[in-house]
mmCIF file of C-alpha atoms in Angstrom:
data_model
loop_
_atom_site.group_PDB
_atom_site.id
_atom_site.type_symbol
_atom_site.label_atom_id
_atom_site.label_comp_id
_atom_site.label_asym_id
_atom_site.label_seq_id
_atom_site.Cartn_x
_atom_site.Cartn_y
_atom_site.Cartn_z
ATOM 1 C CA MET A 1 -2.333 8.989 -6.739
ATOM 2 C CA THR A 2 -1.573 6.208 -4.177
ATOM 3 C CA GLU A 3 2.199 4.527 -5.173
ATOM 4 C CA LYS A 4 -0.483 1.691 -5.866
ATOM 5 C CA GLN A 5 -2.052 4.247 -8.742
ATOM 6 C CA LYS A 6 0.797 4.826 -10.128
ATOM 7 C CA MET A 7 2.864 1.297 -10.211
ATOM 8 C CA LEU A 8 -0.538 -0.040 -11.846
ATOM 9 C CA ALA A 9 -0.872 2.612 -14.352
ATOM 10 C CA GLY A 10 2.529 1.325 -15.323
ATOM 11 C CA LEU A 11 3.937 5.423 -14.129
ATOM 12 C CA ALA A 12 7.141 6.018 -11.978
ATOM 13 C CA TYR A 13 6.420 4.691 -7.881
ATOM 14 C CA SER A 14 7.597 3.955 -5.097
ATOM 15 C CA GLY A 15 8.363 1.008 -4.060
ATOM 16 C CA ARG A 16 8.932 1.817 -0.387
ATOM 17 C CA ASP A 17 5.548 2.953 -0.394
ATOM 18 C CA ALA A 18 3.608 0.996 3.022
ATOM 19 C CA GLU A 19 0.700 -0.676 0.686
ATOM 20 C CA LEU A 20 2.803 -2.186 -1.671
ATOM 21 C CA VAL A 21 5.349 -3.376 0.822
ATOM 22 C CA ASN A 22 2.547 -5.325 2.493
ATOM 23 C CA ASP A 23 1.306 -6.419 -0.628
ATOM 24 C CA ARG A 24 4.728 -8.038 -1.552
ATOM 25 C CA GLN A 25 4.888 -9.591 1.647
ATOM 26 C CA GLU A 26 1.402 -11.424 1.561
ATOM 27 C CA ALA A 27 2.644 -12.492 -1.824
ATOM 28 C CA LYS A 28 6.077 -14.029 -0.506
ATOM 29 C CA VAL A 29 4.138 -15.491 2.142
ATOM 30 C CA MET A 30 1.308 -17.052 -0.138
ATOM 31 C CA CYS A 31 4.559 -17.906 -2.062
ATOM 32 C CA HIS A 32 5.777 -19.613 0.453
ATOM 33 C CA ARG A 33 3.059 -21.831 1.525
ATOM 34 C CA PHE A 34 2.569 -23.133 -2.280
ATOM 35 C CA ASN A 35 6.047 -23.481 -2.581
ATOM 36 C CA LEU A 36 6.031 -25.736 0.863
ATOM 37 C CA ALA A 37 2.722 -27.248 0.214
ATOM 38 C CA ASP A 38 2.751 -31.143 -0.118
ATOM 39 C CA PRO A 39 3.655 -32.309 -3.935
ATOM 40 C CA ARG A 40 0.925 -35.339 -3.882
ATOM 41 C CA ASP A 41 -1.623 -32.236 -3.408
ATOM 42 C CA SER A 42 -2.023 -30.092 -6.321
ATOM 43 C CA GLN A 43 -5.370 -29.217 -6.018
ATOM 44 C CA ALA A 44 -4.695 -27.737 -2.724
ATOM 45 C CA ARG A 45 -1.726 -25.977 -3.957
ATOM 46 C CA MET A 46 -3.385 -24.339 -6.420
ATOM 47 C CA ALA A 47 -5.701 -23.011 -4.676
ATOM 48 C CA ILE A 48 -3.480 -21.312 -2.024
ATOM 49 C CA LEU A 49 -2.269 -19.124 -5.689
ATOM 50 C CA ALA A 50 -6.254 -18.997 -5.753
ATOM 51 C CA GLU A 51 -5.763 -16.327 -3.257
ATOM 52 C CA ARG A 52 -4.065 -13.801 -5.239
ATOM 53 C CA VAL A 53 -3.368 -15.204 -8.945
ATOM 54 C CA GLN A 54 -6.226 -15.206 -11.426
ATOM 55 C CA PHE A 55 -6.457 -18.546 -13.056
ATOM 56 C CA SER A 56 -9.241 -21.590 -14.175
ATOM 57 C CA GLY A 57 -9.412 -24.563 -12.619
ATOM 58 C CA ASP A 58 -7.099 -26.404 -14.607
ATOM 59 C CA ALA A 59 -3.816 -24.390 -13.804
ATOM 60 C CA HIS A 60 -0.716 -26.480 -12.871
ATOM 61 C CA MET A 61 2.302 -24.669 -11.522
ATOM 62 C CA GLU A 62 5.444 -27.023 -10.192
ATOM 63 C CA PRO A 63 7.131 -25.597 -7.264
ATOM 64 C CA SER A 64 8.864 -23.321 -7.026
ATOM 65 C CA PHE A 65 7.455 -20.210 -7.506
ATOM 66 C CA TYR A 66 7.745 -16.424 -7.040
ATOM 67 C CA CYS A 67 5.756 -12.806 -6.889
ATOM 68 C CA ASP A 68 5.587 -10.209 -6.614
ATOM 69 C CA TYR A 69 2.448 -9.438 -6.089
ATOM 70 C CA GLY A 70 -0.125 -12.013 -7.212
ATOM 71 C CA TYR A 71 -3.443 -9.759 -8.421
ATOM 72 C CA ASN A 72 -1.371 -8.354 -11.661
ATOM 73 C CA ILE A 73 -1.418 -11.918 -13.137
ATOM 74 C CA VAL A 74 -4.455 -13.504 -15.022
ATOM 75 C CA LEU A 75 -3.034 -17.355 -16.393
ATOM 76 C CA GLY A 76 -5.578 -18.747 -18.974
ATOM 77 C CA ALA A 77 -7.310 -22.396 -19.234
ATOM 78 C CA ASN A 78 -5.118 -24.911 -19.433
ATOM 79 C CA PHE A 79 -2.122 -23.073 -18.260
ATOM 80 C CA TYR A 80 1.350 -25.802 -16.869
ATOM 81 C CA SER A 81 4.261 -24.284 -15.382
ATOM 82 C CA ASN A 82 6.713 -26.471 -14.528
ATOM 83 C CA HIS A 83 9.361 -25.369 -12.025
ATOM 84 C CA ASN A 84 11.286 -22.114 -10.811
ATOM 85 C CA LEU A 85 9.048 -19.521 -12.426
ATOM 86 C CA THR A 86 9.283 -16.147 -11.461
ATOM 87 C CA ILE A 87 6.620 -13.523 -12.846
ATOM 88 C CA LEU A 88 7.432 -9.639 -11.570
ATOM 89 C CA ASP A 89 4.195 -8.475 -11.598
ATOM 90 C CA VAL A 90 4.259 -4.412 -10.802
ATOM 91 C CA CYS A 91 1.558 -3.923 -14.023
ATOM 92 C CA LYS A 92 -0.592 -6.793 -15.554
ATOM 93 C CA VAL A 93 1.158 -9.703 -16.864
ATOM 94 C CA THR A 94 -2.055 -11.774 -18.756
ATOM 95 C CA ILE A 95 -0.788 -15.287 -19.838
ATOM 96 C CA GLY A 96 -3.316 -17.519 -22.560
ATOM 97 C CA GLU A 97 -4.306 -20.557 -23.072
ATOM 98 C CA ASN A 98 -2.357 -23.377 -23.309
ATOM 99 C CA ALA A 99 0.064 -21.781 -22.486
ATOM 100 C CA PHE A 100 3.377 -23.895 -21.420
ATOM 101 C CA ILE A 101 6.530 -22.639 -19.392
ATOM 102 C CA GLY A 102 9.732 -24.322 -19.269
ATOM 103 C CA PRO A 103 11.755 -24.131 -15.953
ATOM 104 C CA ASN A 104 13.164 -21.422 -14.639
ATOM 105 C CA VAL A 105 11.208 -18.907 -16.951
ATOM 106 C CA MET A 106 11.476 -14.891 -15.548
ATOM 107 C CA ILE A 107 8.465 -12.807 -16.680
ATOM 108 C CA SER A 108 9.447 -9.195 -15.203
ATOM 109 C CA ALA A 109 6.473 -6.341 -16.221
ATOM 110 C CA ALA A 110 8.811 -4.715 -13.498
ATOM 111 C CA SER A 111 11.927 -1.944 -14.313
ATOM 112 C CA HIS A 112 13.943 0.865 -13.337
ATOM 113 C CA PRO A 113 14.865 4.264 -15.176
ATOM 114 C CA ILE A 114 18.787 3.767 -16.950
ATOM 115 C CA ASP A 115 19.418 7.501 -14.964
ATOM 116 C CA PRO A 116 21.282 6.033 -12.141
ATOM 117 C CA VAL A 117 19.676 9.301 -9.991
ATOM 118 C CA GLU A 118 16.152 8.848 -11.143
ATOM 119 C CA ARG A 119 17.111 5.033 -10.343
ATOM 120 C CA LEU A 120 17.394 6.206 -6.430
ATOM 121 C CA HIS A 121 13.803 7.836 -6.710
ATOM 122 C CA GLY A 122 11.842 5.446 -8.343
ATOM 123 C CA GLU A 123 10.758 3.046 -10.151
ATOM 124 C CA ASP A 124 8.552 1.466 -12.731
ATOM 125 C CA GLY A 125 6.668 -0.909 -15.391
ATOM 126 C CA ALA A 126 4.861 -2.211 -18.669
ATOM 127 C CA PRO A 127 2.540 -4.925 -18.945
ATOM 128 C CA VAL A 128 3.268 -8.417 -20.143
ATOM 129 C CA TRP A 129 0.409 -9.907 -22.264
ATOM 130 C CA ILE A 130 1.699 -13.744 -24.060
ATOM 131 C CA GLY A 131 -0.838 -15.007 -25.871
ATOM 132 C CA ASP A 132 -2.760 -18.781 -26.288
ATOM 133 C CA ASN A 133 -1.335 -21.289 -27.454
ATOM 134 C CA VAL A 134 2.666 -20.371 -26.397
ATOM 135 C CA TRP A 135 5.379 -22.610 -25.503
ATOM 136 C CA LEU A 136 8.533 -20.867 -23.775
ATOM 137 C CA GLY A 137 11.519 -22.712 -23.209
ATOM 138 C CA GLY A 138 13.468 -23.318 -20.727
ATOM 139 C CA ASN A 139 15.066 -19.617 -19.045
ATOM 140 C CA VAL A 140 13.217 -17.848 -21.190
ATOM 141 C CA ALA A 141 13.104 -14.263 -20.062
ATOM 142 C CA VAL A 142 10.657 -11.950 -20.747
ATOM 143 C CA LEU A 143 10.988 -8.155 -20.372
ATOM 144 C CA PRO A 144 8.117 -5.262 -19.423
ATOM 145 C CA GLY A 145 5.665 -4.028 -22.094
ATOM 146 C CA VAL A 146 6.690 -6.896 -24.053
ATOM 147 C CA ARG A 147 4.037 -8.912 -26.134
ATOM 148 C CA ILE A 148 4.219 -12.313 -27.294
ATOM 149 C CA GLY A 149 0.851 -13.414 -29.854
ATOM 150 C CA HIS A 150 -0.548 -15.891 -30.413
ATOM 151 C CA ASN A 151 1.210 -19.624 -30.938
ATOM 152 C CA CYS A 152 4.192 -19.046 -30.631
ATOM 153 C CA VAL A 153 7.303 -20.884 -29.492
ATOM 154 C CA ILE A 154 10.237 -18.426 -27.284
ATOM 155 C CA GLY A 155 13.343 -20.863 -27.395
ATOM 156 C CA ALA A 156 14.809 -21.948 -24.204
ATOM 157 C CA GLY A 157 17.494 -19.718 -23.191
ATOM 158 C CA SER A 158 16.065 -16.298 -25.211
ATOM 159 C CA VAL A 159 15.987 -12.462 -24.187
ATOM 160 C CA VAL A 160 12.192 -10.742 -25.649
ATOM 161 C CA THR A 161 12.718 -7.849 -25.467
ATOM 162 C CA ARG A 162 10.453 -6.699 -28.327
ATOM 163 C CA ASP A 163 7.107 -7.987 -29.668
ATOM 164 C CA ILE A 164 6.417 -11.869 -31.507
ATOM 165 C CA PRO A 165 4.009 -11.783 -34.160
ATOM 166 C CA ASP A 166 1.751 -14.628 -33.975
ATOM 167 C CA ASN A 167 2.936 -17.601 -35.319
ATOM 168 C CA SER A 168 6.604 -16.986 -34.717
ATOM 169 C CA VAL A 169 9.016 -19.030 -33.457
ATOM 170 C CA ALA A 170 11.791 -16.772 -32.121
ATOM 171 C CA VAL A 171 14.969 -17.516 -30.515
ATOM 172 C CA GLY A 172 18.215 -15.216 -28.939
ATOM 173 C CA ASN A 173 18.947 -12.509 -27.249
ATOM 174 C CA PRO A 174 17.591 -10.198 -28.316
ATOM 175 C CA CYS A 175 14.699 -12.615 -29.290
ATOM 176 C CA ARG A 176 14.054 -12.764 -32.871
ATOM 177 C CA VAL A 177 12.084 -15.027 -35.431
ATOM 178 C CA VAL A 178 13.758 -17.305 -37.273
ATOM 179 C CA ARG A 179 10.586 -18.877 -38.969
ATOM 180 C CA GLU A 180 7.307 -18.702 -39.288
ATOM 181 C CA ILE A 181 4.742 -21.493 -37.732
ATOM 182 C CA THR A 182 1.747 -22.846 -40.217
ATOM 183 C CA PRO A 183 -1.127 -24.154 -37.540
ATOM 184 C CA SER A 184 -2.384 -27.503 -38.447
ATOM 185 C CA GLU A 185 -6.780 -27.876 -38.184
ATOM 186 C CA PRO A 186 -7.639 -29.438 -34.910
ATOM 187 C CA SER A 187 -8.451 -32.553 -34.550
ATOM 188 C CA ALA A 188 -12.206 -33.531 -33.705
ATOM 189 C CA ALA A 189 -11.059 -34.476 -30.266
ATOM 190 C CA MET A 190 -9.697 -31.032 -29.647
ATOM 191 C CA ALA A 191 -12.215 -28.865 -31.079
ATOM 192 C CA SER A 192 -15.449 -30.297 -28.957
ATOM 193 C CA GLY A 193 -13.123 -30.834 -25.870
#
């Protein structure tokens, strides 16, 4: 397997591999162009992201945005993120429809071994999945391998270290469910549109 194939599979890999170094540099160039693009021209900014990030036409991101690769990010319809979103996408990061991301959020599929000797020789990761209708408050950190269910609210400053079930409000470090949400029926306008 190539180092890239190992990375995408969540196995230990070398981030110093030439192909991965090149891919990260290309992603940095894309992010740089996006972050410096005219803030009045949202379509042009989002077209820059479309070079690597998969999303529907109605996604919107405020600058600044940073990622490792970009090609491992999938954003659902009606996605919105505020300033300073960072996604470390060594594995797939999937975010569902109608997601709202507060400022200064970090979503990381990247990890490193706990053993200091192993850490010198490689890294690994695990996919992150975030469901539909999720709101991540400002300064939230989502760690590798986490699954956040549909209709969840993650409180500002939370560190999500484990899965959060559907219809939950969760807060804290580590993030814990504090209450359940009972979604209301969608209005006729929402259902038709």
